CSV table of C-alpha atoms in Angstrom, one decimal:
chain,number,residue,atom,x,y,z
H,797,MET,CA,72.1,99.1,99.7
H,798,LEU,CA,70.9,99.5,102.7
H,799,THR,CA,72.4,97.8,106.0
H,800,ASP,CA,73.7,98.2,109.9
H,801,GLN,CA,76.8,97.5,111.8
H,802,THR,CA,75.0,94.5,113.2
H,803,THR,CA,74.0,92.5,109.7
H,804,LEU,CA,78.0,93.6,108.9
H,805,GLN,CA,79.0,91.9,111.9
H,806,ASP,CA,76.5,88.9,111.3
H,807,LEU,CA,77.6,88.1,107.7
H,808,SER,CA,81.5,88.6,109.0
H,809,ILE,CA,81.9,91.7,106.6
H,810,ASN,CA,84.2,93.6,108.1
H,811,GLY,CA,86.4,93.1,111.6
H,812,LYS,CA,89.8,92.3,112.2
H,813,GLY,CA,91.1,88.7,111.7
H,814,GLU,CA,91.2,86.2,108.6
H,815,ASN,CA,87.8,84.7,108.7
H,816,LYS,CA,86.0,87.9,107.1
H,817,VAL,CA,84.8,88.9,104.2
H,818,PHE,CA,86.4,91.6,103.4
H,819,GLU,CA,90.1,90.3,104.3
H,820,LYS,CA,89.3,87.2,101.6
H,821,LEU,CA,88.6,90.1,98.9
H,822,CYS,CA,91.0,92.8,100.7
H,823,LEU,CA,94.2,92.2,97.8
H,824,THR,CA,95.1,95.5,97.3
H,825,VAL,CA,98.5,96.8,96.9
H,826,THR,CA,98.7,99.6,98.8
H,827,VAL,CA,97.6,101.0,102.7
H,828,ARG,CA,95.4,103.6,100.7
H,829,GLY,CA,94.6,101.4,98.4
H,830,ARG,CA,92.9,99.2,101.6
H,831,GLN,CA,91.5,101.7,103.2
H,832,GLN,CA,89.5,103.2,99.9
H,833,LEU,CA,87.9,99.5,99.5
H,834,GLN,CA,87.5,99.5,103.3
H,835,HIS,CA,84.9,102.8,102.8
H,836,ASP,CA,83.2,100.9,99.6
H,837,PHE,CA,82.6,98.0,101.8
H,838,ASN,CA,80.8,100.6,104.7
H,839,SER,CA,79.2,102.4,101.8
H,840,PRO,CA,77.3,99.6,99.8
H,841,LEU,CA,76.2,101.0,96.2
H,842,GLU,CA,72.3,101.8,96.4
H,843,THR,CA,71.5,101.8,92.3
H,844,ALA,CA,72.1,99.0,89.7
H,845,LYS,CA,73.6,102.0,87.7
H,846,GLU,CA,76.4,102.3,90.0
H,847,ILE,CA,76.9,98.7,90.5
H,848,LYS,CA,76.8,98.2,87.0
H,849,ASP,CA,79.6,100.5,86.1
H,850,VAL,CA,81.3,99.5,88.9
H,851,GLN,CA,81.2,96.4,87.5
H,852,GLN,CA,82.5,97.2,84.3
H,853,ALA,CA,85.6,98.6,85.5
H,854,ILE,CA,86.5,95.9,87.5
H,855,LYS,CA,85.9,93.4,85.1
H,856,PHE,CA,88.0,95.8,82.5
H,857,ILE,CA,90.9,96.3,85.4
H,858,GLY,CA,90.5,91.8,85.5
H,859,LYS,CA,91.4,91.8,81.8
H,860,HIS,CA,94.3,94.0,82.4
H,861,LEU,CA,95.9,92.4,85.7
H,862,ASN,CA,99.4,92.3,84.2
H,863,ASN,CA,99.2,96.2,83.5
H,864,TRP,CA,99.9,96.5,87.3
H,865,ASP,CA,103.5,95.3,87.0
H,866,ILE,CA,104.8,98.7,87.5
H,867,TYR,CA,106.9,101.2,89.8
H,868,ILE,CA,104.2,101.5,92.6
H,869,SER,CA,104.6,99.7,96.0
H,870,ASN,CA,103.1,100.7,99.5
H,871,GLY,CA,106.3,102.0,100.9
H,872,THR,CA,105.9,104.2,97.5
H,873,LEU,CA,103.6,106.2,99.3
H,874,MET,CA,104.1,106.2,102.5
H,875,VAL,CA,107.5,108.0,101.3
H,876,ILE,CA,105.8,110.4,99.5
H,877,GLU,CA,103.7,111.4,102.3
H,878,ARG,CA,106.0,112.0,104.5
H,879,PHE,CA,108.4,113.8,102.2
H,880,LEU,CA,105.6,116.1,101.4
H,881,ASP,CA,104.9,116.8,105.3
H,882,THR,CA,108.7,116.7,106.0
H,883,ALA,CA,110.5,120.2,106.8
H,884,VAL,CA,113.7,120.2,105.1
H,885,ASN,CA,116.0,123.3,104.4
H,886,PRO,CA,114.8,125.6,101.5
H,887,LEU,CA,115.2,124.1,98.4
H,888,PRO,CA,116.6,125.8,95.0
H,889,SER,CA,113.8,126.8,93.2
H,890,ARG,CA,115.8,126.7,90.1
H,891,PRO,CA,119.2,124.6,90.6
H,892,ASN,CA,122.4,124.3,88.8
H,893,GLU,CA,125.4,122.6,89.0
H,894,TYR,CA,127.2,125.3,91.8
H,895,THR,CA,123.6,125.6,93.7
H,896,ALA,CA,123.0,121.6,93.8
H,897,MET,CA,126.7,121.1,94.7
H,898,SER,CA,126.1,123.7,97.4
H,899,TYR,CA,122.9,122.3,98.9
H,900,LYS,CA,124.5,118.6,99.1
H,901,LEU,CA,127.8,120.1,100.9
H,902,PHE,CA,125.6,122.6,103.3
H,903,SER,CA,123.1,120.7,103.9
H,904,GLY,CA,124.0,117.0,103.6
H,905,SER,CA,121.1,115.0,105.5
H,906,ASP,CA,118.2,116.5,103.5
H,907,PHE,CA,120.0,116.7,100.3
H,908,SER,CA,120.1,112.6,100.9
H,909,LEU,CA,116.3,112.6,102.3
H,910,THR,CA,115.3,114.9,99.4
H,911,LYS,CA,117.1,112.2,97.1
H,912,TYR,CA,116.1,109.2,98.9
H,913,SER,CA,112.0,110.9,98.3
H,914,ILE,CA,112.6,111.9,94.5
H,915,ARG,CA,113.4,108.3,94.0
H,916,HIS,CA,110.2,106.7,95.0
H,917,CYS,CA,108.0,110.3,93.8
H,918,PHE,CA,109.5,109.7,90.1
H,919,ASP,CA,108.4,106.5,90.3
H,920,PHE,CA,105.1,106.9,91.3
H,921,LEU,CA,104.4,109.6,88.7
H,922,LYS,CA,106.4,107.4,86.0
H,923,GLY,CA,104.1,103.6,87.2
H,924,LEU,CA,101.0,106.0,86.7
H,925,GLN,CA,101.8,107.7,83.6
H,926,LEU,CA,102.1,104.2,82.7
H,927,LEU,CA,99.2,102.9,83.8
H,928,VAL,CA,96.9,105.4,82.5
H,929,ASN,CA,98.6,104.8,79.1
H,930,LYS,CA,98.0,101.1,79.2
H,931,LEU,CA,94.0,101.2,80.5
H,932,ASN,CA,93.0,104.4,79.1
H,933,THR,CA,91.6,102.6,75.6
H,934,ASP,CA,88.8,103.3,73.3
H,935,ASP,CA,87.1,100.4,75.5
H,936,CYS,CA,87.7,101.8,78.6
H,937,PRO,CA,84.6,102.0,80.7
H,938,VAL,CA,83.2,105.7,81.9
H,939,VAL,CA,83.4,105.2,85.7
H,940,LEU,CA,86.7,103.9,85.3
H,941,LYS,CA,87.9,106.8,82.2
H,942,GLU,CA,87.0,109.7,84.3
H,943,HIS,CA,89.7,108.6,87.0
H,944,LEU,CA,92.0,108.0,84.1
H,945,ILE,CA,91.4,111.2,82.7
H,946,HIS,CA,91.8,113.4,85.8
H,947,ALA,CA,95.5,111.8,86.5
H,948,GLU,CA,96.7,111.9,82.9
H,949,SER,CA,95.1,116.0,83.4
H,950,LEU,CA,97.4,116.3,86.8
H,951,LEU,CA,99.9,114.5,84.9
H,952,ASN,CA,100.7,116.6,82.3
H,953,LYS,CA,102.5,118.7,83.2
H,954,GLN,CA,106.1,120.8,82.3
H,955,GLU,CA,108.4,120.0,84.8
H,956,PHE,CA,107.5,116.1,84.8
H,957,GLU,CA,108.7,116.2,81.3
H,958,VAL,CA,112.6,115.4,82.7
H,959,ILE,CA,110.6,112.0,84.4
H,960,TRP,CA,109.2,111.0,80.8
H,961,LYS,CA,112.6,111.3,79.4
H,962,LYS,CA,114.8,109.5,82.1
H,963,LYS,CA,114.5,105.1,83.0
H,964,GLU,CA,115.1,105.8,86.0
H,965,ALA,CA,115.7,107.9,88.4
H,966,SER,CA,119.4,107.7,89.4
H,967,ASP,CA,120.1,109.1,85.5
H,968,LEU,CA,118.8,112.5,87.2
H,969,THR,CA,121.5,115.3,87.8
H,970,LYS,CA,121.5,117.1,90.8
H,971,SER,CA,120.2,119.9,89.4
H,972,GLN,CA,116.9,117.7,87.9
H,973,MET,CA,116.5,116.4,91.2
H,974,LEU,CA,116.3,119.4,93.6
H,975,GLY,CA,114.1,121.3,91.1
H,976,LEU,CA,112.2,118.4,91.0
H,977,ALA,CA,111.6,118.0,94.4
H,978,TRP,CA,110.8,122.2,94.8
H,979,TYR,CA,108.5,121.6,92.1
H,980,LEU,CA,106.7,118.9,94.2
H,981,LYS,CA,106.5,120.3,97.6
H,982,HIS,CA,105.8,123.7,96.5
H,983,GLN,CA,104.0,123.8,93.2
H,984,PHE,CA,102.4,120.3,93.2
H,985,LYS,CA,101.5,119.1,96.5
H,986,ARG,CA,97.8,119.0,96.9
H,987,PRO,CA,97.8,117.7,93.1
H,988,LEU,CA,100.0,115.1,94.4
H,989,PHE,CA,98.2,113.5,96.9
H,990,THR,CA,94.5,113.3,94.5
H,991,LEU,CA,97.1,111.7,91.9
H,992,MET,CA,97.2,109.3,95.2
H,993,ASP,CA,94.1,109.3,96.1
H,994,ILE,CA,92.7,108.6,91.9
H,995,TYR,CA,96.0,105.6,92.6
H,996,ALA,CA,94.1,104.2,95.5
H,997,ARG,CA,90.5,104.3,94.0
H,998,LEU,CA,92.3,102.6,91.0
H,999,ASP,CA,94.2,99.8,93.7
H,1000,ALA,CA,91.0,98.9,95.4
H,1001,TRP,CA,89.5,97.8,92.2
H,1002,TYR,CA,92.8,96.3,91.5
H,1003,GLY,CA,92.4,94.0,94.8
H,1004,MET,CA,89.0,93.2,93.9
H,1005,ALA,CA,89.5,92.2,90.3
H,1006,LYS,CA,92.6,90.1,91.7
H,1007,ALA,CA,90.4,88.0,94.0
H,1008,VAL,CA,87.8,87.4,91.6
H,1009,GLU,CA,90.6,85.8,89.5
H,1010,GLN,CA,92.0,84.1,92.4
H,1011,TYR,CA,88.7,82.6,94.1
H,1012,ASP,CA,87.2,82.3,90.7
H,1013,LEU,CA,84.2,84.5,91.5
H,1014,CYS,CA,81.2,85.5,89.3
H,1015,PHE,CA,79.7,89.5,88.7
H,1016,PRO,CA,75.7,89.4,89.0
H,1017,GLU,CA,73.6,90.1,86.1
H,1018,ILE,CA,71.0,92.6,87.4
H,1019,THR,CA,68.0,93.2,86.0
H,1020,GLU,CA,65.2,95.3,86.1
H,1021,SER,CA,62.1,94.2,87.6
H,1022,ASP,CA,58.7,95.1,89.2
H,1023,PHE,CA,59.1,92.5,92.0
H,1024,PRO,CA,62.2,91.6,93.8
H,1025,PHE,CA,63.6,88.3,93.4
H,1026,ILE,CA,67.1,86.6,93.0
H,1027,GLU,CA,68.2,82.9,91.4
H,1028,VAL,CA,71.6,81.9,91.8
H,1029,LYS,CA,73.2,78.8,91.1
H,1030,GLY,CA,76.0,77.0,93.1
H,1031,LEU,CA,75.8,79.4,95.7
H,1032,TYR,CA,78.5,78.7,99.2
H,1033,HIS,CA,79.9,80.0,101.7
H,1034,LEU,CA,82.9,82.6,100.7
H,1035,LEU,CA,84.8,81.6,103.7
H,1036,LEU,CA,84.8,78.1,104.4
H,1037,ALA,CA,87.4,76.2,103.1
H,1038,GLN,CA,85.2,73.4,102.1
H,1039,PRO,CA,81.9,75.3,101.4
H,1040,VAL,CA,78.5,72.8,100.3
H,1041,ALA,CA,76.9,74.7,96.9
H,1042,TYR,CA,73.4,75.2,97.2
H,1043,ASP,CA,71.1,76.8,94.3
H,1044,ILE,CA,68.0,79.1,95.4
H,1045,SER,CA,65.3,81.1,93.8
H,1046,LEU,CA,62.6,83.2,95.2
H,1047,ASN,CA,60.4,85.3,93.0
H,1048,GLU,CA,56.8,86.8,93.5
H,1049,LYS,CA,55.3,83.6,93.1
H,1050,GLN,CA,58.1,81.2,95.3
H,1051,ASN,CA,58.8,84.0,98.2
H,1052,PHE,CA,58.8,82.2,101.1
H,1053,LEU,CA,61.0,79.3,101.7
H,1054,PHE,CA,61.4,76.7,105.4
H,1055,LEU,CA,64.7,75.7,105.8
H,1056,THR,CA,64.4,73.1,107.8
H,1057,GLY,CA,67.6,70.5,109.1
H,1058,ALA,CA,69.3,69.4,112.4
H,1059,ASN,CA,71.4,71.2,114.9
H,1060,MET,CA,74.9,72.2,112.7
H,1061,ALA,CA,73.5,70.8,109.6
H,1062,GLY,CA,74.4,74.4,107.7
H,1063,LYS,CA,70.9,76.3,108.1
H,1064,SER,CA,72.7,79.5,109.4
H,1065,THR,CA,75.7,79.0,107.3
H,1066,PHE,CA,73.1,79.2,103.8
H,1067,ILE,CA,71.5,82.0,105.2
H,1068,LYS,CA,74.5,84.2,106.1
H,1069,ALA,CA,76.2,83.0,102.5
H,1070,THR,CA,73.0,84.2,100.6
H,1071,GLY,CA,73.5,87.6,102.7
H,1072,ILE,CA,76.8,87.7,101.8
H,1073,ALA,CA,76.3,87.1,97.8
H,1074,LEU,CA,73.5,90.2,98.1
H,1075,PHE,CA,76.1,92.8,100.0
């Protein structure tokens, strides 16, 4: 879809404030998911196949909304980012009970920061693995499965076995916690950021699926045709509290519409509703 910022502004797609399409449809869990969805809104899909693929992904996630009841929150990702970029006293690469206790005694503040951060890293990795396990089924759409397989390949590390075997981060010993911290900061930093990007992608689609459920929206059927056409039943403006629905049909035989009425009768609203639906 080719458009410009002026059109997006006229349709109230983006921008700050509640009375915007993006704000109404953005029901993501995290800021990263919100940023990904914002990127999607600023880069509309161009081909029918791309749109259909994303439709299938959102429909599939819509059937699994309850599976998002996992450990990951926006605070989780914020803590992880801060931890990866914060300098601490050198962590022991192969900690044992003695070196772990020494680190706690001689680097108390860094130990506390590391312990707090690893709890969030633990929740993110375990939560993402649970989400991958729930969504990566035989009927999972290809475009979604690609992201799940990528995440699964990054999570398939021997160093994470201690996470899968423990129920909570508090079950880790001091040496296990410090060993995991060293691995994440020195061996897994870039893949961990990649995993957060993958989750942002999933969260953006989750936010759209949640909006579909909350506002009882429908998915358009895209039909291959030699001529452009649009046919909508019950079209209404998404941002109105009490909208009036219309039907519209435009095709190669009926490709012109006279729109008449008094001032403030809803002509512009109807035009904008059509533009938003197409967007």
